[in-house]
Amino acid sequence: MLTVGGNGSDAMTLRRTRVKRALRVERLGQTAASVCWICSLFFYGISSIGDWLQLCAASAWLLANIAASTARKAE
């Protein structure tokens, strides 16, 4: 059901907040670092258990950054 001043503006505000949070320098730096870490593992090759553990750590770091960027802030 459509209402005047309904959820449309609230959704847009929430979206802007998420984009603002995702584009912060700290978040962009951490995301770039984790992506570079993942790429370096594939570039140099995965040949040992330690490489797989590094891939898991870098992937977890990337997922944590994405989750923190998209999560709703407690108000």
PDB file as gemmi writes it, atoms N, CA and C in Angstrom:
CRYST1    1.000    1.000    1.000  90.00  90.00  90.00 P 1                      
ATOM      1  N   MET A   1       0.840  -1.172   0.000  1.00  0.00           N  
ATOM      2  CA  MET A   1       0.000   0.000   0.000  1.00  0.00           C  
ATOM      3  C   MET A   1       0.887   1.237   0.000  1.00  0.00           C  
ATOM      4  N   LEU A   2       0.559   2.199  -0.810  1.00  0.00           N  
ATOM      5  CA  LEU A   2       1.333   3.427  -0.894  1.00  0.00           C  
ATOM      6  C   LEU A   2       0.822   4.438   0.117  1.00  0.00           C  
ATOM      7  N   THR A   3       1.738   5.060   0.817  1.00  0.00           N  
ATOM      8  CA  THR A   3       1.371   6.102   1.763  1.00  0.00           C  
ATOM      9  C   THR A   3       2.239   7.311   1.513  1.00  0.00           C  
ATOM     10  N   VAL A   4       1.728   8.458   1.879  1.00  0.00           N  
ATOM     11  CA  VAL A   4       2.481   9.698   1.714  1.00  0.00           C  
ATOM     12  C   VAL A   4       3.600   9.716   2.743  1.00  0.00           C  
ATOM     13  N   GLY A   5       4.831   9.997   2.277  1.00  0.00           N  
ATOM     14  CA  GLY A   5       5.971  10.048   3.192  1.00  0.00           C  
ATOM     15  C   GLY A   5       6.300   8.698   3.781  1.00  0.00           C  
ATOM     16  N   GLY A   6       6.002   7.665   3.045  1.00  0.00           N  
ATOM     17  CA  GLY A   6       6.185   6.302   3.536  1.00  0.00           C  
ATOM     18  C   GLY A   6       7.622   5.854   3.503  1.00  0.00           C  
ATOM     19  N   ASN A   7       7.806   4.586   3.266  1.00  0.00           N  
ATOM     20  CA  ASN A   7       9.115   3.959   3.357  1.00  0.00           C  
ATOM     21  C   ASN A   7      10.048   4.311   2.214  1.00  0.00           C  
ATOM     22  N   GLY A   8       9.560   4.934   1.162  1.00  0.00           N  
ATOM     23  CA  GLY A   8      10.417   5.281   0.032  1.00  0.00           C  
ATOM     24  C   GLY A   8      11.569   6.183   0.428  1.00  0.00           C  
ATOM     25  N   SER A   9      11.281   7.235   1.178  1.00  0.00           N  
ATOM     26  CA  SER A   9      12.338   8.155   1.594  1.00  0.00           C  
ATOM     27  C   SER A   9      13.244   7.515   2.640  1.00  0.00           C  
ATOM     28  N   ASP A  10      12.672   6.689   3.504  1.00  0.00           N  
ATOM     29  CA  ASP A  10      13.480   5.988   4.506  1.00  0.00           C  
ATOM     30  C   ASP A  10      14.452   5.020   3.842  1.00  0.00           C  
ATOM     31  N   ALA A  11      13.980   4.332   2.816  1.00  0.00           N  
ATOM     32  CA  ALA A  11      14.840   3.386   2.100  1.00  0.00           C  
ATOM     33  C   ALA A  11      15.973   4.118   1.401  1.00  0.00           C  
ATOM     34  N   MET A  12      15.676   5.281   0.833  1.00  0.00           N  
ATOM     35  CA  MET A  12      16.705   6.060   0.141  1.00  0.00           C  
ATOM     36  C   MET A  12      17.748   6.567   1.133  1.00  0.00           C  
ATOM     37  N   THR A  13      17.299   7.011   2.296  1.00  0.00           N  
ATOM     38  CA  THR A  13      18.229   7.476   3.327  1.00  0.00           C  
ATOM     39  C   THR A  13      19.119   6.334   3.800  1.00  0.00           C  
ATOM     40  N   LEU A  14      18.531   5.161   4.012  1.00  0.00           N  
ATOM     41  CA  LEU A  14      19.300   3.993   4.432  1.00  0.00           C  
ATOM     42  C   LEU A  14      20.336   3.629   3.380  1.00  0.00           C  
ATOM     43  N   ARG A  15      19.937   3.692   2.131  1.00  0.00           N  
ATOM     44  CA  ARG A  15      20.862   3.367   1.035  1.00  0.00           C  
ATOM     45  C   ARG A  15      22.023   4.354   0.989  1.00  0.00           C  
ATOM     46  N   ARG A  16      21.731   5.645   1.144  1.00  0.00           N  
ATOM     47  CA  ARG A  16      22.795   6.659   1.144  1.00  0.00           C  
ATOM     48  C   ARG A  16      23.754   6.440   2.309  1.00  0.00           C  
ATOM     49  N   THR A  17      23.210   6.079   3.460  1.00  0.00           N  
ATOM     50  CA  THR A  17      24.044   5.827   4.634  1.00  0.00           C  
ATOM     51  C   THR A  17      24.975   4.648   4.389  1.00  0.00           C  
ATOM     52  N   ARG A  18      24.448   3.586   3.784  1.00  0.00           N  
ATOM     53  CA  ARG A  18      25.278   2.413   3.495  1.00  0.00           C  
ATOM     54  C   ARG A  18      26.367   2.742   2.494  1.00  0.00           C  
ATOM     55  N   VAL A  19      26.035   3.516   1.473  1.00  0.00           N  
ATOM     56  CA  VAL A  19      27.033   3.896   0.468  1.00  0.00           C  
ATOM     57  C   VAL A  19      28.097   4.770   1.106  1.00  0.00           C  
ATOM     58  N   LYS A  20      27.672   5.715   1.947  1.00  0.00           N  
ATOM     59  CA  LYS A  20      28.633   6.582   2.638  1.00  0.00           C  
ATOM     60  C   LYS A  20      29.592   5.767   3.487  1.00  0.00           C  
ATOM     61  N   ARG A  21      29.031   4.793   4.220  1.00  0.00           N  
ATOM     62  CA  ARG A  21      29.846   3.945   5.083  1.00  0.00           C  
ATOM     63  C   ARG A  21      30.817   3.099   4.264  1.00  0.00           C  
ATOM     64  N   ALA A  22      30.353   2.594   3.126  1.00  0.00           N  
ATOM     65  CA  ALA A  22      31.195   1.733   2.286  1.00  0.00           C  
ATOM     66  C   ALA A  22      32.317   2.518   1.621  1.00  0.00           C  
ATOM     67  N   LEU A  23      32.111   3.805   1.386  1.00  0.00           N  
ATOM     68  CA  LEU A  23      33.110   4.607   0.688  1.00  0.00           C  
ATOM     69  C   LEU A  23      34.052   5.358   1.623  1.00  0.00           C  
ATOM     70  N   ARG A  24      34.020   5.056   2.900  1.00  0.00           N  
ATOM     71  CA  ARG A  24      34.967   5.680   3.823  1.00  0.00           C  
ATOM     72  C   ARG A  24      36.372   5.184   3.516  1.00  0.00           C  
ATOM     73  N   VAL A  25      37.350   6.017   3.738  1.00  0.00           N  
ATOM     74  CA  VAL A  25      38.739   5.695   3.407  1.00  0.00           C  
ATOM     75  C   VAL A  25      39.201   4.430   4.130  1.00  0.00           C  
ATOM     76  N   GLU A  26      38.847   4.298   5.393  1.00  0.00           N  
ATOM     77  CA  GLU A  26      39.276   3.125   6.159  1.00  0.00           C  
ATOM     78  C   GLU A  26      38.710   1.843   5.554  1.00  0.00           C  
ATOM     79  N   ARG A  27      37.446   1.877   5.204  1.00  0.00           N  
ATOM     80  CA  ARG A  27      36.788   0.693   4.659  1.00  0.00           C  
ATOM     81  C   ARG A  27      37.345   0.363   3.282  1.00  0.00           C  
ATOM     82  N   LEU A  28      37.545   1.385   2.448  1.00  0.00           N  
ATOM     83  CA  LEU A  28      38.107   1.145   1.115  1.00  0.00           C  
ATOM     84  C   LEU A  28      39.521   0.588   1.206  1.00  0.00           C  
ATOM     85  N   GLY A  29      40.312   1.117   2.127  1.00  0.00           N  
ATOM     86  CA  GLY A  29      41.681   0.632   2.296  1.00  0.00           C  
ATOM     87  C   GLY A  29      41.725  -0.819   2.736  1.00  0.00           C  
ATOM     88  N   GLN A  30      40.884  -1.172   3.689  1.00  0.00           N  
ATOM     89  CA  GLN A  30      40.860  -2.559   4.159  1.00  0.00           C  
ATOM     90  C   GLN A  30      40.346  -3.506   3.084  1.00  0.00           C  
ATOM     91  N   THR A  31      39.345  -3.068   2.338  1.00  0.00           N  
ATOM     92  CA  THR A  31      38.808  -3.911   1.267  1.00  0.00           C  
ATOM     93  C   THR A  31      39.849  -4.108   0.175  1.00  0.00           C  
ATOM     94  N   ALA A  32      40.535  -3.034  -0.204  1.00  0.00           N  
ATOM     95  CA  ALA A  32      41.583  -3.145  -1.227  1.00  0.00           C  
ATOM     96  C   ALA A  32      42.709  -4.057  -0.750  1.00  0.00           C  
ATOM     97  N   ALA A  33      43.090  -3.933   0.516  1.00  0.00           N  
ATOM     98  CA  ALA A  33      44.165  -4.774   1.052  1.00  0.00           C  
ATOM     99  C   ALA A  33      43.780  -6.248   1.038  1.00  0.00           C  
ATOM    100  N   SER A  34      42.549  -6.557   1.412  1.00  0.00           N  
ATOM    101  CA  SER A  34      42.137  -7.961   1.427  1.00  0.00           C  
ATOM    102  C   SER A  34      42.025  -8.523   0.017  1.00  0.00           C  
ATOM    103  N   VAL A  35      41.556  -7.716  -0.932  1.00  0.00           N  
ATOM    104  CA  VAL A  35      41.479  -8.174  -2.324  1.00  0.00           C  
ATOM    105  C   VAL A  35      42.884  -8.400  -2.888  1.00  0.00           C  
ATOM    106  N   CYS A  36      43.815  -7.499  -2.586  1.00  0.00           N  
ATOM    107  CA  CYS A  36      45.203  -7.680  -3.044  1.00  0.00           C  
ATOM    108  C   CYS A  36      45.824  -8.931  -2.433  1.00  0.00           C  
ATOM    109  N   TRP A  37      45.533  -9.185  -1.180  1.00  0.00           N  
ATOM    110  CA  TRP A  37      46.042 -10.381  -0.508  1.00  0.00           C  
ATOM    111  C   TRP A  37      45.524 -11.634  -1.202  1.00  0.00           C  
ATOM    112  N   ILE A  38      44.230 -11.658  -1.514  1.00  0.00           N  
ATOM    113  CA  ILE A  38      43.644 -12.806  -2.215  1.00  0.00           C  
ATOM    114  C   ILE A  38      44.273 -12.969  -3.594  1.00  0.00           C  
ATOM    115  N   CYS A  39      44.419 -11.865  -4.329  1.00  0.00           N  
ATOM    116  CA  CYS A  39      45.012 -11.929  -5.675  1.00  0.00           C  
ATOM    117  C   CYS A  39      46.451 -12.423  -5.628  1.00  0.00           C  
ATOM    118  N   SER A  40      47.210 -11.983  -4.621  1.00  0.00           N  
ATOM    119  CA  SER A  40      48.607 -12.415  -4.532  1.00  0.00           C  
ATOM    120  C   SER A  40      48.709 -13.918  -4.298  1.00  0.00           C  
ATOM    121  N   LEU A  41      47.775 -14.468  -3.557  1.00  0.00           N  
ATOM    122  CA  LEU A  41      47.787 -15.917  -3.334  1.00  0.00           C  
ATOM    123  C   LEU A  41      47.578 -16.675  -4.638  1.00  0.00           C  
ATOM    124  N   PHE A  42      46.676 -16.183  -5.471  1.00  0.00           N  
ATOM    125  CA  PHE A  42      46.450 -16.847  -6.757  1.00  0.00           C  
ATOM    126  C   PHE A  42      47.608 -16.595  -7.725  1.00  0.00           C  
ATOM    127  N   PHE A  43      48.222 -15.407  -7.627  1.00  0.00           N  
ATOM    128  CA  PHE A  43      49.340 -15.070  -8.507  1.00  0.00           C  
ATOM    129  C   PHE A  43      50.559 -15.942  -8.208  1.00  0.00           C  
ATOM    130  N   TYR A  44      50.873 -16.110  -6.924  1.00  0.00           N  
ATOM    131  CA  TYR A  44      52.042 -16.908  -6.540  1.00  0.00           C  
ATOM    132  C   TYR A  44      51.730 -18.392  -6.406  1.00  0.00           C  
ATOM    133  N   GLY A  45      50.471 -18.731  -6.379  1.00  0.00           N  
ATOM    134  CA  GLY A  45      50.076 -20.135  -6.315  1.00  0.00           C  
ATOM    135  C   GLY A  45      49.792 -20.592  -4.896  1.00  0.00           C  
ATOM    136  N   ILE A  46      48.900 -21.526  -4.812  1.00  0.00           N  
ATOM    137  CA  ILE A  46      48.545 -22.119  -3.527  1.00  0.00           C  
ATOM    138  C   ILE A  46      49.150 -23.513  -3.510  1.00  0.00           C  
ATOM    139  N   SER A  47      50.202 -23.673  -2.700  1.00  0.00           N  
ATOM    140  CA  SER A  47      50.938 -24.936  -2.728  1.00  0.00           C  
ATOM    141  C   SER A  47      51.037 -25.624  -1.370  1.00  0.00           C  
ATOM    142  N   SER A  48      50.545 -24.983  -0.325  1.00  0.00           N  
ATOM    143  CA  SER A  48      50.655 -25.608   0.995  1.00  0.00           C  
ATOM    144  C   SER A  48      49.422 -25.280   1.829  1.00  0.00           C  
ATOM    145  N   ILE A  49      49.355 -25.904   2.980  1.00  0.00           N  
ATOM    146  CA  ILE A  49      48.238 -25.662   3.891  1.00  0.00           C  
ATOM    147  C   ILE A  49      48.244 -24.211   4.365  1.00  0.00           C  
ATOM    148  N   GLY A  50      49.429 -23.666   4.567  1.00  0.00           N  
ATOM    149  CA  GLY A  50      49.540 -22.273   4.991  1.00  0.00           C  
ATOM    150  C   GLY A  50      48.934 -21.313   3.982  1.00  0.00           C  
ATOM    151  N   ASP A  51      49.093 -21.625   2.701  1.00  0.00           N  
ATOM    152  CA  ASP A  51      48.496 -20.789   1.657  1.00  0.00           C  
ATOM    153  C   ASP A  51      46.971 -20.835   1.728  1.00  0.00           C  
ATOM    154  N   TRP A  52      46.435 -22.022   1.981  1.00  0.00           N  
ATOM    155  CA  TRP A  52      44.979 -22.154   2.112  1.00  0.00           C  
ATOM    156  C   TRP A  52      44.476 -21.391   3.335  1.00  0.00           C  
ATOM    157  N   LEU A  53      45.246 -21.432   4.430  1.00  0.00           N  
ATOM    158  CA  LEU A  53      44.855 -20.686   5.625  1.00  0.00           C  
ATOM    159  C   LEU A  53      44.889 -19.183   5.364  1.00  0.00           C  
ATOM    160  N   GLN A  54      45.890 -18.726   4.619  1.00  0.00           N  
ATOM    161  CA  GLN A  54      45.946 -17.312   4.263  1.00  0.00           C  
ATOM    162  C   GLN A  54      44.765 -16.915   3.390  1.00  0.00           C  
ATOM    163  N   LEU A  55      44.392 -17.794   2.466  1.00  0.00           N  
ATOM    164  CA  LEU A  55      43.239 -17.516   1.613  1.00  0.00           C  
ATOM    165  C   LEU A  55      41.964 -17.420   2.454  1.00  0.00           C  
ATOM    166  N   CYS A  56      41.822 -18.314   3.422  1.00  0.00           N  
ATOM    167  CA  CYS A  56      40.658 -18.258   4.318  1.00  0.00           C  
ATOM    168  C   CYS A  56      40.651 -16.962   5.131  1.00  0.00           C  
ATOM    169  N   ALA A  57      41.814 -16.565   5.635  1.00  0.00           N  
ATOM    170  CA  ALA A  57      41.903 -15.341   6.432  1.00  0.00           C  
ATOM    171  C   ALA A  57      41.576 -14.109   5.594  1.00  0.00           C  
ATOM    172  N   ALA A  58      42.130 -14.035   4.394  1.00  0.00           N  
ATOM    173  CA  ALA A  58      41.876 -12.890   3.522  1.00  0.00           C  
ATOM    174  C   ALA A  58      40.411 -12.837   3.105  1.00  0.00           C  
ATOM    175  N   SER A  59      39.829 -13.992   2.834  1.00  0.00           N  
ATOM    176  CA  SER A  59      38.416 -14.048   2.449  1.00  0.00           C  
ATOM    177  C   SER A  59      37.516 -13.641   3.613  1.00  0.00           C  
ATOM    178  N   ALA A  60      37.856 -14.094   4.811  1.00  0.00           N  
ATOM    179  CA  ALA A  60      37.079 -13.718   5.992  1.00  0.00           C  
ATOM    180  C   ALA A  60      37.169 -12.217   6.239  1.00  0.00           C  
ATOM    181  N   TRP A  61      38.341 -11.651   6.053  1.00  0.00           N  
ATOM    182  CA  TRP A  61      38.541 -10.210   6.214  1.00  0.00           C  
ATOM    183  C   TRP A  61      37.678  -9.449   5.214  1.00  0.00           C  
ATOM    184  N   LEU A  62      37.675  -9.894   3.959  1.00  0.00           N  
ATOM    185  CA  LEU A  62      36.870  -9.249   2.925  1.00  0.00           C  
ATOM    186  C   LEU A  62      35.381  -9.355   3.255  1.00  0.00           C  
ATOM    187  N   LEU A  63      34.932 -10.529   3.648  1.00  0.00           N  
ATOM    188  CA  LEU A  63      33.515 -10.705   3.990  1.00  0.00           C  
ATOM    189  C   LEU A  63      33.117  -9.863   5.204  1.00  0.00           C  
ATOM    190  N   ALA A  64      34.010  -9.741   6.175  1.00  0.00           N  
ATOM    191  CA  ALA A  64      33.725  -8.912   7.346  1.00  0.00           C  
ATOM    192  C   ALA A  64      33.582  -7.446   6.953  1.00  0.00           C  
ATOM    193  N   ASN A  65      34.427  -6.981   6.040  1.00  0.00           N  
ATOM    194  CA  ASN A  65      34.318  -5.599   5.568  1.00  0.00           C  
ATOM    195  C   ASN A  65      33.016  -5.368   4.817  1.00  0.00           C  
ATOM    196  N   ILE A  66      32.634  -6.324   3.988  1.00  0.00           N  
ATOM    197  CA  ILE A  66      31.379  -6.196   3.244  1.00  0.00           C  
ATOM    198  C   ILE A  66      30.193  -6.208   4.205  1.00  0.00           C  
ATOM    199  N   ALA A  67      30.227  -7.113   5.174  1.00  0.00           N  
ATOM    200  CA  ALA A  67      29.133  -7.197   6.148  1.00  0.00           C  
ATOM    201  C   ALA A  67      29.032  -5.923   6.981  1.00  0.00           C  
ATOM    202  N   ALA A  68      30.162  -5.370   7.375  1.00  0.00           N  
ATOM    203  CA  ALA A  68      30.152  -4.142   8.169  1.00  0.00           C  
ATOM    204  C   ALA A  68      29.635  -2.963   7.357  1.00  0.00           C  
ATOM    205  N   SER A  69      29.874  -2.975   6.065  1.00  0.00           N  
ATOM    206  CA  SER A  69      29.406  -1.887   5.208  1.00  0.00           C  
ATOM    207  C   SER A  69      27.907  -1.948   4.973  1.00  0.00           C  
ATOM    208  N   THR A  70      27.364  -3.149   4.926  1.00  0.00           N  
ATOM    209  CA  THR A  70      25.952  -3.293   4.590  1.00  0.00           C  
ATOM    210  C   THR A  70      25.049  -3.462   5.801  1.00  0.00           C  
ATOM    211  N   ALA A  71      25.624  -3.686   6.971  1.00  0.00           N  
ATOM    212  CA  ALA A  71      24.807  -3.901   8.173  1.00  0.00           C  
ATOM    213  C   ALA A  71      24.128  -2.604   8.595  1.00  0.00           C  
ATOM    214  N   ARG A  72      22.946  -2.754   9.144  1.00  0.00           N  
ATOM    215  CA  ARG A  72      22.244  -1.584   9.673  1.00  0.00           C  
ATOM    216  C   ARG A  72      22.891  -1.169  10.979  1.00  0.00           C  
ATOM    217  N   LYS A  73      23.056   0.114  11.137  1.00  0.00           N  
ATOM    218  CA  LYS A  73      23.643   0.635  12.360  1.00  0.00           C  
ATOM    219  C   LYS A  73      22.576   0.660  13.451  1.00  0.00           C  
ATOM    220  N   ALA A  74      22.927   0.184  14.635  1.00  0.00           N  
ATOM    221  CA  ALA A  74      21.978   0.181  15.750  1.00  0.00           C  
ATOM    222  C   ALA A  74      21.657   1.613  16.148  1.00  0.00           C  
ATOM    223  N   GLU A  75      20.386   1.899  16.231  1.00  0.00           N  
ATOM    224  CA  GLU A  75      19.980   3.272  16.559  1.00  0.00           C  
ATOM    225  C   GLU A  75      19.207   3.316  17.838  1.00  0.00           C  
TER     226      GLU A  75                                                      
END                                                                             
